[in-house]
Amino acid sequence: MTAMIEHSGGAQRDQPDAGAGSAYRRTDVLTQHAVEQFLYAEAQLLDEHRYVEWIELFADDVHYWAPTRMTRTHRERDREISDVHQSAYIDDDLQYLKGRVRRLTSGVAWSEEPPSRTRRLITNVRITPREDGELAVTSNFYVYRSRLERHEDWCVGERFDVLRPVDLDATGYPYVVADRRIVLEQTTLLMPSLSILL
Amino acid sequence: MTPPVNELVDADRGYINPLVFTDQGVYEQELEQVFGRSWLFLAHGSQVPKRGDFIQTYMGEDPVLVVRQKDGSVKAFLNQCRHRGMRICRSDQGTSRTFTCSYHGWAYDLEGNLVNVPQEERAYRNEIDKSKWGALKVPRIAEYKGFYFGTWSADVPEFEDYLGDMAYYFDAVFGRWDNGVELVEGTSKWVIDCNWKFASEQFASDMYHAEVSHASALIALHEDPAFWAGTSHQTLMPGRQFGGNGHGSGSFWADSIGFSESMYNSPALSEWVTANADEALRNVSEQQLLKVAGHNTIFPNFSWLAGPATMRVWHPRGPGQIEVWAWTYVPKDAPDEVKAAYRRMTQRTFSPAGSFETDDGENWTEIQQVLRGWKARNNTFNAQMGLGHDERDVHGLPGRTSDALSESAARGFYQRWSDLMAGLSWSDIAELDAARQAKEALHQEVQEA
Ligand code: FES
Ligand SMILES: [Fe+2]
């Protein structure tokens, strides 16, 4: 992982109120374009419930993870978001992520049958190329959900992705997601379930 | 108008008036009569390992701080400043030496005693008696196998008497390892728009819903369609449901000691549990290991499962809303990879994103929505499954049990609820329960003759 990813998550800081230097990031325009279009395409597949295509965007060794979070004091805020050994809402490998797709397409997954209607806004896409050729990408998301007659809720947060370049002509997409950490802003989720994918 | 509160449920006939799930007046009374007079789960010791460690939780709707003391004991007090009622501590968790109110600065020690008042001389002319203005302490706290429960009630029986035969089912899960369990750090919290009793009652008494509600869960867990028939296969297995003192526990029986690998697809867990069967057998009986594996509730709102290692409190938030606070428990002495396997398997099945869990919330929110209707709210619910088929102390299981597919524990849950809501004293409730049990024995004799 790059320094950016570690620091943005609230891990150790050298000084309590300092981050990892300048927050400014710049990438070449083509990479920025490709990454943004990839993330928008992924959002479209989810909004259109095209889960069988969506699952193809993930690497065999993916860790797809949404840790829990709590309210802590400023002094103890490095312990606000759970680490890999602590609680998570989602802690999947590819095998279980495929299981979620089987469930969502089964016709008997009652929390998504009839399915929720979602609209995803992906913004603030920022890229740090890594030495191994993969890209560390952070983005903000706002996922609005409308369900059944009049239920609505929304998930807002930040995603920390690692994108691995693949053959665009062979797969139709320039990357696969090799790692994803989803950090939600709420500590008590104001929703009956996280039955949608993020 | 609302019928008298003691006529809302008829446990003998299996009738529930849905007003118990919707009425604001009933809810206000519940906070006082049920949550104010029962033992409520506060914390597991592993959440506050060192002195000064604290967590904030709730007893009903009342915020309390649970704090590890200098002498190693655990105490709790209302998280409300005695000056003008500000929330004293506003973190979910942390470590502290004192708790200072951020309104005017009154400071409390780890027990909740008021130890400092700013400007005491000028503002109060040193006339305030600080010993009288400590935070409201939870007067009774019980520790049972590393779990802490608290109550505001002076009359409720000691915790072990309150548990009664439920102790057998609790011990089977939490008492089987030499050094007990610990909670994975961090709480999953989420909000469901439903009455708290739907959740509590289901974990006490409802194996019946699994086959239909959770039809998709095995599809998520297994790639092989041959496994997907698994839940219906399970309903062919023998099993029993226990109900007593308002608590409930139900399981299908296993034919060998070990973790149900086929169900949860977790060979690492199966192997470790099988390899450590001797330790479990030193602490609990073989019967307990084979016959206690399912759903559980300690009245009123503390529940757990014994397959996926989830444990939770259903905090009431008005008649139509709950906050679920859920944890994963793991054997304290298990190696890290086994703990990780428990954690992942549990979170994938029972968490706000879990393949079982999401479908439970869906049922409860829909029920609550429908109950907005006037006709719907006056339409009696049927809780008659297994009515008249309870037995006592059979199959090696203590207490009143029935088939695993039964609502015996639900009827017991609502009976206890009703007795408390009627304002009966704890000694009256004990007498009534003894009389009911005597009647039950008579009935059993008549049936046998
Ligand atoms: S309300 Fe706490 S000091 Fe005034
Ligand atoms: Fe369920």
XYZ file of C-alpha atoms and ligand atoms in Angstrom:
652
model
C 0.000 0.000 0.000
C 1.149 3.537 -0.636
C 1.675 6.118 2.038
C -1.428 7.899 0.870
C -3.670 4.952 1.567
C -2.273 4.361 5.014
C -2.547 7.953 6.041
C -5.995 8.617 4.672
C -7.383 5.794 6.780
C -6.265 7.466 9.960
C -3.381 5.098 10.728
C -0.237 6.234 12.561
C 0.713 9.814 12.049
C 4.105 11.210 12.968
C 2.485 14.214 14.554
C -1.045 14.114 15.841
C -2.369 16.741 13.464
C -0.176 16.222 10.406
C -0.824 13.944 7.456
C 1.588 12.735 4.795
C 2.657 16.076 3.457
C 0.883 17.814 0.629
C -2.571 16.446 -0.141
C -2.194 17.526 -3.758
C -2.183 14.691 -6.346
C -1.688 14.867 -10.073
C -1.746 12.123 -12.712
C -1.534 12.186 -16.488
C -4.854 12.997 -18.076
C -5.262 9.673 -19.878
C -4.836 7.648 -16.699
C -7.218 9.925 -14.857
C -9.727 9.510 -17.650
C -9.399 5.731 -17.822
C -9.768 5.314 -14.053
C -12.790 7.594 -13.812
C -14.524 5.910 -16.746
C -13.802 2.516 -15.197
C -15.376 3.538 -11.884
C -18.396 5.044 -13.661
C -18.827 1.869 -15.677
C -18.752 -0.188 -12.491
C -21.372 2.096 -10.923
C -23.568 1.647 -13.986
C -23.383 -2.148 -13.776
C -24.501 -2.022 -10.136
C -27.271 0.516 -10.720
C -28.550 -1.696 -13.531
C -28.277 -4.867 -11.409
C -25.829 -6.404 -13.886
C -24.100 -8.382 -11.138
C -22.841 -11.218 -13.321
C -20.872 -8.717 -15.395
C -19.873 -6.715 -12.338
C -18.156 -9.647 -10.614
C -15.809 -9.970 -13.611
C -14.233 -6.646 -12.588
C -12.567 -8.225 -9.550
C -9.195 -9.948 -9.303
C -8.873 -13.526 -8.004
C -7.006 -12.284 -4.926
C -9.299 -9.346 -4.154
C -10.031 -8.336 -0.585
C -13.362 -6.528 -0.567
C -13.753 -4.993 2.815
C -15.944 -2.514 4.751
C -14.721 -2.049 8.334
C -16.923 -0.814 11.183
C -16.340 2.574 12.717
C -16.963 4.245 16.066
C -17.014 7.669 17.663
C -13.711 8.315 19.470
C -12.079 11.431 20.860
C -9.710 13.486 18.698
C -6.797 12.057 20.690
C -7.908 8.439 20.063
C -9.127 8.947 16.511
C -6.499 6.657 15.024
C -8.639 3.877 16.518
C -11.886 5.098 15.020
C -11.924 2.737 12.017
C -11.482 -0.995 12.579
C -8.331 -2.682 11.333
C -8.209 -6.023 9.497
C -8.419 -8.032 12.729
C -11.459 -6.167 14.003
C -15.132 -5.927 13.082
C -16.328 -5.369 9.548
C -19.672 -5.208 7.809
C -18.144 -6.900 4.786
C -14.925 -8.933 4.677
C -14.952 -10.904 1.444
C -12.662 -12.819 -0.829
C -13.644 -13.388 -4.448
C -15.328 -16.666 -3.592
C -17.776 -15.050 -1.197
C -18.274 -12.002 -3.407
C -19.425 -14.447 -6.081
C -21.735 -15.897 -3.454
C -23.318 -12.484 -2.967
C -23.909 -12.307 -6.705
C -25.540 -15.769 -6.728
C -27.758 -14.644 -3.860
C -28.751 -11.348 -5.477
C -29.700 -13.112 -8.704
C -31.503 -16.022 -7.005
C -34.986 -14.507 -6.913
C -35.333 -15.447 -3.232
C -33.004 -12.872 -1.615
C -35.909 -11.087 0.051
C -33.995 -7.980 1.154
C -33.305 -7.329 -2.566
C -36.337 -9.038 -4.054
C -37.964 -6.908 -5.384
C -34.625 -5.111 -5.862
C -33.752 -1.672 -4.504
C -33.318 1.188 -6.925
C -29.915 2.818 -6.540
C -28.113 5.798 -8.026
C -24.385 6.105 -7.461
C -22.348 9.302 -7.575
C -18.589 8.716 -7.675
C -16.411 11.810 -7.234
C -13.022 13.138 -6.046
C -11.156 10.417 -7.916
C -7.477 10.640 -7.040
C -4.729 8.378 -8.239
C -1.286 7.433 -7.018
C 0.645 5.110 -9.343
C 2.574 2.412 -7.497
C 5.923 0.923 -8.309
C 4.388 -2.435 -9.212
C 2.318 -0.789 -11.959
C -0.947 -0.924 -10.056
C -2.853 2.212 -9.166
C -3.908 3.303 -5.698
C -7.205 5.095 -6.218
C -9.345 6.914 -3.700
C -12.815 8.151 -4.488
C -15.850 9.484 -2.684
C -19.238 7.903 -3.171
C -22.842 8.778 -2.520
C -25.237 5.911 -3.088
C -28.898 6.791 -2.895
C -31.302 3.890 -2.399
C -35.050 3.829 -2.851
C -36.785 0.637 -1.847
C -40.310 -0.759 -2.201
C -43.014 1.850 -1.641
C -41.238 4.673 0.145
C -38.156 3.476 1.962
C -35.026 5.483 1.255
C -31.527 5.613 2.628
C -28.074 6.580 1.454
C -24.521 5.437 1.939
C -21.813 8.055 1.863
C -18.127 7.381 2.230
C -14.733 6.867 0.714
C -13.332 3.942 -1.218
C -9.686 2.943 -1.323
C -9.132 0.799 -4.395
C -6.112 -0.828 -5.926
C -6.615 -1.165 -9.686
C -4.572 -3.674 -11.678
C -4.175 -3.041 -15.424
C -5.544 -5.812 -17.658
C -5.993 -6.260 -21.400
C -8.759 -3.864 -22.417
C -9.385 -5.624 -25.741
C -9.773 -9.015 -24.082
C -12.066 -7.975 -21.207
C -13.671 -4.709 -22.275
C -12.250 -2.996 -19.184
C -8.789 -1.528 -18.552
C -8.482 -2.699 -14.924
C -9.611 -5.187 -12.347
C -10.118 -4.233 -8.705
C -7.382 -5.975 -6.724
C -8.274 -4.456 -3.370
C -11.158 -2.402 -2.041
C -11.716 -0.821 1.341
C -15.044 0.937 1.851
C -15.173 3.441 4.709
C -18.656 4.673 5.574
C -19.210 7.923 7.444
C -21.930 6.606 9.736
C -21.029 4.727 12.899
C -24.610 3.558 13.373
C -25.848 2.648 9.913
C -29.178 4.391 9.416
C -30.499 1.607 7.236
C -32.202 -1.742 7.828
C -29.452 -3.584 5.992
C -26.534 -3.205 3.645
C -28.100 -5.514 1.098
C -26.693 -3.554 -1.846
C -23.089 -3.681 -3.076
C -20.789 -0.667 -2.698
C -59.402 2.330 22.961
C -56.433 0.305 24.094
C -57.486 -2.770 26.098
C -55.908 -3.218 29.558
C -52.266 -4.107 29.200
C -52.652 -7.535 30.804
C -55.176 -8.523 28.137
C -52.954 -7.788 25.154
C -51.450 -11.241 25.022
C -53.032 -14.565 25.892
C -50.153 -16.991 26.200
C -52.457 -19.917 27.051
C -54.279 -19.613 23.754
C -51.431 -18.207 21.657
C -53.012 -14.835 20.878
C -51.053 -11.605 20.422
C -52.748 -8.246 20.012
C -50.498 -6.311 17.579
C -50.954 -3.149 19.647
C -48.034 -4.445 21.701
C -45.827 -3.558 18.713
C -47.241 -0.139 17.884
C -48.712 1.666 20.862
C -46.711 4.581 22.291
C -48.331 4.177 25.714
C -47.420 0.505 25.823
C -43.865 1.434 24.870
C -43.503 4.032 27.634
C -44.707 1.420 30.095
C -42.218 -1.110 28.700
C -39.296 1.208 29.387
C -40.320 1.341 33.029
C -41.828 -2.092 33.712
C -39.773 -4.329 31.414
C -36.439 -2.582 30.814
C -36.480 -0.930 34.215
C -37.062 -4.224 36.063
C -35.071 -6.850 34.123
C -31.411 -7.806 33.940
C -29.958 -6.174 30.840
C -26.721 -7.046 29.061
C -24.110 -4.323 29.596
C -20.807 -5.584 28.237
C -18.466 -8.493 27.908
C -15.334 -8.141 30.023
C -13.103 -8.239 26.941
C -14.564 -4.909 25.835
C -13.052 -3.166 28.855
C -9.854 -5.140 29.590
C -7.821 -2.495 31.472
C -8.572 -0.048 34.226
C -10.107 3.158 32.945
C -11.411 1.407 29.842
C -15.004 2.316 29.155
C -17.759 1.769 26.645
C -21.011 3.603 26.272
C -24.105 1.451 25.917
C -27.809 1.654 26.654
C -30.249 0.166 29.133
C -33.444 0.564 27.157
C -33.146 4.155 25.982
C -30.920 5.232 28.889
C -27.261 5.787 27.980
C -24.872 4.239 30.490
C -21.117 4.161 30.812
C -19.619 0.784 31.667
C -16.197 1.263 33.210
C -13.375 -1.025 34.369
C -12.429 0.109 37.879
C -9.031 0.403 39.539
C -9.752 -2.768 41.552
C -10.598 -4.738 38.395
C -14.354 -4.744 38.928
C -16.810 -3.365 36.395
C -19.265 -0.620 37.312
C -21.814 1.354 35.361
C -23.608 4.656 35.709
C -26.107 6.754 33.799
C -24.305 8.902 31.241
C -26.123 12.028 32.360
C -24.613 14.954 34.209
C -26.408 15.752 37.462
C -26.098 19.510 36.894
C -28.290 20.050 33.845
C -28.419 16.636 32.236
C -25.717 16.853 29.574
C -24.315 13.556 28.237
C -21.158 13.272 30.290
C -19.041 11.202 27.907
C -19.561 11.404 24.171
C -17.236 8.707 22.820
C -18.426 5.175 22.125
C -15.331 3.752 23.732
C -11.976 4.765 25.138
C -9.726 4.968 28.178
C -10.004 7.675 30.805
C -9.166 8.676 34.359
C -12.131 10.991 34.815
C -15.166 12.013 32.806
C -15.603 15.750 32.465
C -18.902 17.168 31.331
C -18.352 19.476 28.378
C -21.199 21.843 29.332
C -19.972 23.446 32.588
C -17.184 21.079 33.512
C -18.433 18.932 36.379
C -16.057 15.993 36.565
C -16.789 12.422 37.620
C -14.424 9.616 38.564
C -14.462 6.054 37.184
C -17.297 5.077 39.538
C -19.372 8.110 38.624
C -18.691 10.079 41.829
C -18.686 13.836 41.365
C -15.098 14.868 42.083
C -14.758 18.371 40.713
C -16.996 21.388 40.193
C -15.421 24.384 38.412
C -15.412 27.628 40.397
C -16.648 25.744 43.419
C -15.739 28.557 45.787
C -17.080 31.543 43.867
C -20.081 29.921 42.197
C -21.233 27.630 44.987
C -19.556 29.308 47.986
C -18.302 25.809 48.750
C -21.836 24.892 49.777
C -22.427 22.088 47.296
C -22.265 18.585 48.766
C -20.507 16.741 45.936
C -21.148 13.355 47.528
C -24.882 13.832 46.854
C -24.503 14.698 43.184
C -22.667 11.779 41.664
C -23.930 10.222 38.425
C -26.784 7.764 38.928
C -25.159 4.383 39.539
C -26.529 1.123 38.184
C -27.241 -0.377 41.577
C -26.873 -4.069 40.730
C -24.331 -5.594 38.378
C -23.859 -9.327 37.912
C -20.901 -11.031 36.295
C -21.642 -14.385 34.694
C -18.857 -16.220 32.814
C -17.249 -12.955 31.748
C -20.544 -11.273 30.776
C -21.810 -8.264 32.722
C -25.503 -7.622 33.248
C -27.056 -4.717 35.117
C -30.456 -3.797 36.501
C -32.112 -0.784 38.098
C -34.415 -3.109 40.031
C -33.933 -3.898 43.692
C -36.399 -6.821 43.566
C -35.441 -8.800 40.486
C -34.002 -12.181 41.598
C -30.239 -12.741 41.499
C -28.994 -13.130 37.944
C -28.560 -16.915 38.105
C -32.123 -17.369 39.373
C -33.323 -15.012 36.668
C -31.563 -17.221 34.097
C -33.016 -20.411 35.592
C -32.779 -23.355 33.192
C -31.501 -21.000 30.481
C -28.098 -21.272 32.176
C -27.756 -24.757 30.663
C -28.133 -23.337 27.152
C -25.933 -20.301 27.862
C -23.155 -22.458 29.345
C -23.294 -24.853 26.401
C -22.042 -22.061 24.155
C -20.111 -19.642 26.351
C -18.911 -22.055 29.017
C -17.317 -24.717 26.858
C -13.795 -23.248 26.572
C -11.432 -23.116 29.568
C -10.840 -19.382 29.216
C -14.192 -18.442 27.785
C -14.767 -16.175 24.845
C -13.840 -12.638 23.849
C -15.534 -10.205 21.503
C -13.899 -9.129 18.276
C -13.243 -5.433 18.763
C -15.767 -3.062 17.208
C -19.542 -3.105 17.158
C -21.768 -3.337 14.107
C -24.672 -0.961 14.697
C -27.633 -0.381 12.495
C -31.226 0.794 12.670
C -34.316 -1.213 11.752
C -37.775 0.349 11.734
C -39.494 -2.362 13.755
C -40.564 -3.117 17.295
C -37.842 -4.668 19.461
C -40.005 -7.697 20.331
C -40.031 -8.995 16.745
C -36.271 -9.428 16.900
C -36.044 -10.673 20.482
C -38.900 -13.117 20.092
C -37.522 -14.491 16.840
C -34.167 -15.295 18.412
C -35.975 -16.910 21.347
C -38.411 -18.998 19.453
C -38.369 -18.980 15.678
C -36.559 -21.754 13.824
C -39.604 -21.967 11.592
C -38.749 -18.904 9.463
C -35.288 -20.036 8.389
C -36.294 -22.291 5.541
C -38.291 -19.596 3.776
C -36.764 -16.287 4.905
C -33.216 -17.505 4.453
C -33.753 -19.422 1.239
C -30.967 -17.417 -0.423
C -28.366 -17.670 2.333
C -27.052 -21.103 1.415
C -26.951 -20.028 -2.212
C -24.460 -17.361 -1.136
C -22.425 -19.733 1.006
C -22.103 -22.591 -1.492
C -21.350 -22.775 -5.152
C -22.733 -26.283 -5.457
C -26.529 -26.293 -5.975
C -26.674 -29.651 -4.161
C -26.109 -27.707 -0.927
C -28.922 -25.293 -1.523
C -31.469 -27.817 -0.367
C -29.589 -27.721 2.937
C -32.070 -25.784 5.055
C -34.949 -28.032 4.087
C -32.737 -31.029 4.740
C -32.094 -29.562 8.193
C -35.756 -29.420 9.043
C -35.822 -33.217 8.838
C -33.395 -33.428 11.725
C -34.640 -33.832 15.289
C -34.407 -30.783 17.518
C -35.965 -29.065 20.517
C -36.917 -25.610 21.649
C -36.586 -24.504 25.259
C -38.620 -21.763 26.905
C -38.402 -20.572 30.501
C -38.443 -17.316 32.513
C -39.172 -15.459 29.277
C -35.939 -16.752 27.698
C -35.727 -19.120 24.755
C -33.310 -21.397 22.945
C -33.775 -23.728 19.999
C -31.616 -26.097 17.995
C -31.565 -28.886 15.527
C -29.365 -31.614 16.949
C -25.981 -32.553 15.556
C -24.907 -36.186 15.261
C -21.278 -35.470 16.070
C -19.331 -32.868 18.006
C -17.875 -30.270 15.717
C -18.705 -27.209 13.779
C -21.284 -27.658 11.029
C -18.909 -27.459 8.086
C -21.407 -28.341 5.397
C -23.617 -25.456 6.454
C -21.047 -22.697 6.843
C -18.352 -23.923 4.509
C -15.591 -23.377 7.002
C -13.248 -26.376 7.254
C -10.752 -24.470 9.442
C -13.386 -24.042 12.132
C -14.607 -27.617 11.927
C -11.114 -28.985 12.311
C -10.263 -26.804 15.275
C -13.539 -27.466 17.086
C -13.171 -31.219 16.561
C -9.526 -31.167 17.643
C -10.476 -29.365 20.858
C -13.529 -31.452 21.706
C -11.827 -32.793 24.848
C -11.552 -29.322 26.324
C -15.223 -28.666 25.630
C -16.192 -32.027 27.146
C -14.344 -31.162 30.348
C -16.483 -28.050 30.747
C -19.907 -29.076 29.482
C -21.734 -32.317 28.717
C -21.835 -34.148 25.417
C -25.586 -33.474 25.369
C -24.930 -29.747 25.498
C -22.461 -29.911 22.631
C -24.810 -31.947 20.437
C -28.143 -30.380 21.285
C -27.441 -26.666 21.789
C -26.389 -25.085 18.510
C -29.055 -22.635 17.415
C -30.899 -19.443 18.353
C -31.132 -17.870 21.825
C -32.574 -14.904 23.707
C -32.199 -13.893 27.328
C -35.278 -11.844 28.177
C -35.775 -9.093 27.276
C -33.329 -8.137 24.498
C -30.030 -10.040 24.507
C -29.599 -12.677 21.794
C -26.979 -14.906 20.217
C -26.516 -17.764 17.826
C -24.319 -20.757 18.396
C -23.460 -21.537 14.761
C -22.372 -18.215 13.317
C -20.850 -16.636 16.425
C -23.015 -13.547 16.559
C -24.242 -11.887 19.734
C -26.414 -8.815 19.917
C -28.620 -6.435 21.856
C -31.821 -5.060 20.353
C -31.974 -1.570 21.834
C -35.529 -0.180 21.722
C -35.979 3.219 20.067
C -39.683 3.895 20.308
C -42.403 1.373 19.463
C -41.357 1.288 15.808
C -37.569 1.279 15.822
C -34.537 -0.587 17.133
C -30.805 -0.209 17.066
C -29.066 -3.522 16.603
C -25.666 -3.727 18.281
C -23.909 -6.893 17.165
C -20.570 -8.515 17.940
C -18.685 -11.642 16.965
C -17.511 -13.802 19.877
C -14.502 -16.096 19.541
C -12.862 -18.625 21.895
C -10.254 -16.581 23.746
C -7.542 -19.226 23.449
C -8.063 -20.083 19.791
C -5.192 -19.340 17.392
C -5.483 -16.161 15.341
C -6.425 -17.938 12.119
C -9.326 -19.684 13.867
C -10.523 -16.389 15.321
C -10.279 -14.872 11.848
C -12.309 -17.745 10.398
C -15.029 -17.253 13.046
C -15.042 -13.536 12.376
C -15.360 -13.825 8.612
C -17.947 -16.603 8.673
C -20.058 -14.697 11.190
C -19.856 -11.357 9.402
C -20.705 -12.935 6.068
C -23.859 -14.489 7.496
C -24.920 -12.223 10.384
C -24.042 -8.545 10.048
C -25.957 -5.699 8.394
C -24.604 -7.056 5.092
C -24.873 -10.736 6.048
C -26.546 -13.259 3.774
C -28.968 -14.322 6.538
C -29.300 -11.093 8.459
C -30.524 -8.749 5.723
C -33.603 -10.871 5.136
C -34.616 -10.805 8.818
C -34.774 -7.007 8.881
C -36.841 -7.032 5.716
C -39.592 -9.050 7.431
C -39.715 -6.907 10.534
C -39.832 -3.558 8.697
C -42.643 -4.763 6.447
C -44.684 -6.022 9.413
C -44.247 -2.678 11.148
C -45.330 -0.793 8.006
C -48.465 -2.899 7.643
C -49.321 -2.215 11.300
C -49.923 1.435 10.439
C -53.313 0.231 9.273
C -56.213 0.428 11.706
C -57.597 -2.977 10.760
C -54.110 -4.462 10.681
C -53.425 -3.196 14.188
C -56.536 -4.894 15.514
C -56.015 -8.230 13.821
C -54.919 -10.912 16.307
C -51.614 -12.702 15.555
C -51.336 -16.462 15.822
C -48.676 -17.804 18.185
C -50.138 -21.301 18.567
C -47.458 -23.499 17.047
C -46.987 -26.516 19.294
C -49.606 -25.327 21.793
C -50.353 -28.080 24.318
C -47.323 -30.172 23.348
C -44.746 -28.909 25.820
C -42.897 -31.424 27.948
C -40.580 -30.958 30.884
C -37.122 -32.432 31.457
C -37.138 -34.767 28.460
C -34.381 -35.810 26.045
C -31.803 -34.890 28.673
C -32.689 -31.210 28.322
C -33.686 -29.242 31.420
C -36.857 -27.183 31.593
C -39.915 -26.906 29.410
C -39.203 -27.910 25.836
C -41.094 -28.588 22.671
C -40.229 -29.526 19.116
C -37.688 -27.218 17.435
C -40.533 -25.991 15.239
C -42.668 -24.485 17.952
C -43.671 -21.166 19.488
C -43.481 -22.375 23.027
C -40.639 -19.973 23.886
C -42.494 -17.083 22.232
C -45.526 -17.744 24.435
C -43.213 -17.803 27.459
C -41.574 -14.565 26.307
C -44.935 -12.777 26.029
C -46.142 -14.285 29.307
C -43.164 -12.803 31.141
C -43.627 -9.526 29.270
C -47.292 -9.415 30.229
C -46.630 -10.177 33.897
C -44.061 -7.382 34.104
C -46.249 -4.942 32.198
C -49.123 -5.632 34.567
C -46.878 -4.326 37.311
C -46.748 -7.626 39.210
C -43.937 -7.799 41.732
C -41.122 -10.263 41.107
C -42.317 -12.414 44.002
C -45.855 -12.478 42.561
C -44.411 -13.529 39.217
C -42.461 -16.342 40.865
C -45.632 -17.591 42.573
C -47.635 -17.419 39.378
C -44.938 -19.293 37.465
C -44.893 -22.025 40.101
C -48.674 -22.369 39.826
C -48.452 -22.547 36.034
C -45.816 -25.241 36.264
C -47.971 -27.277 38.648
C -50.858 -27.088 36.193
C -48.519 -28.163 33.428
C -47.432 -31.225 35.452
C -51.055 -32.183 36.021
C -51.738 -31.868 32.315
C -48.716 -34.051 31.506
C -49.956 -36.729 33.953
C -53.455 -36.716 32.471
C -52.008 -37.066 28.997
C -49.794 -39.948 30.027
C -52.744 -41.701 31.753
S -24.653 20.031 32.595
Fe -22.815 19.073 33.141
S -21.723 20.605 34.133
Fe -23.567 21.602 33.624
Fe -33.430 -15.211 10.677
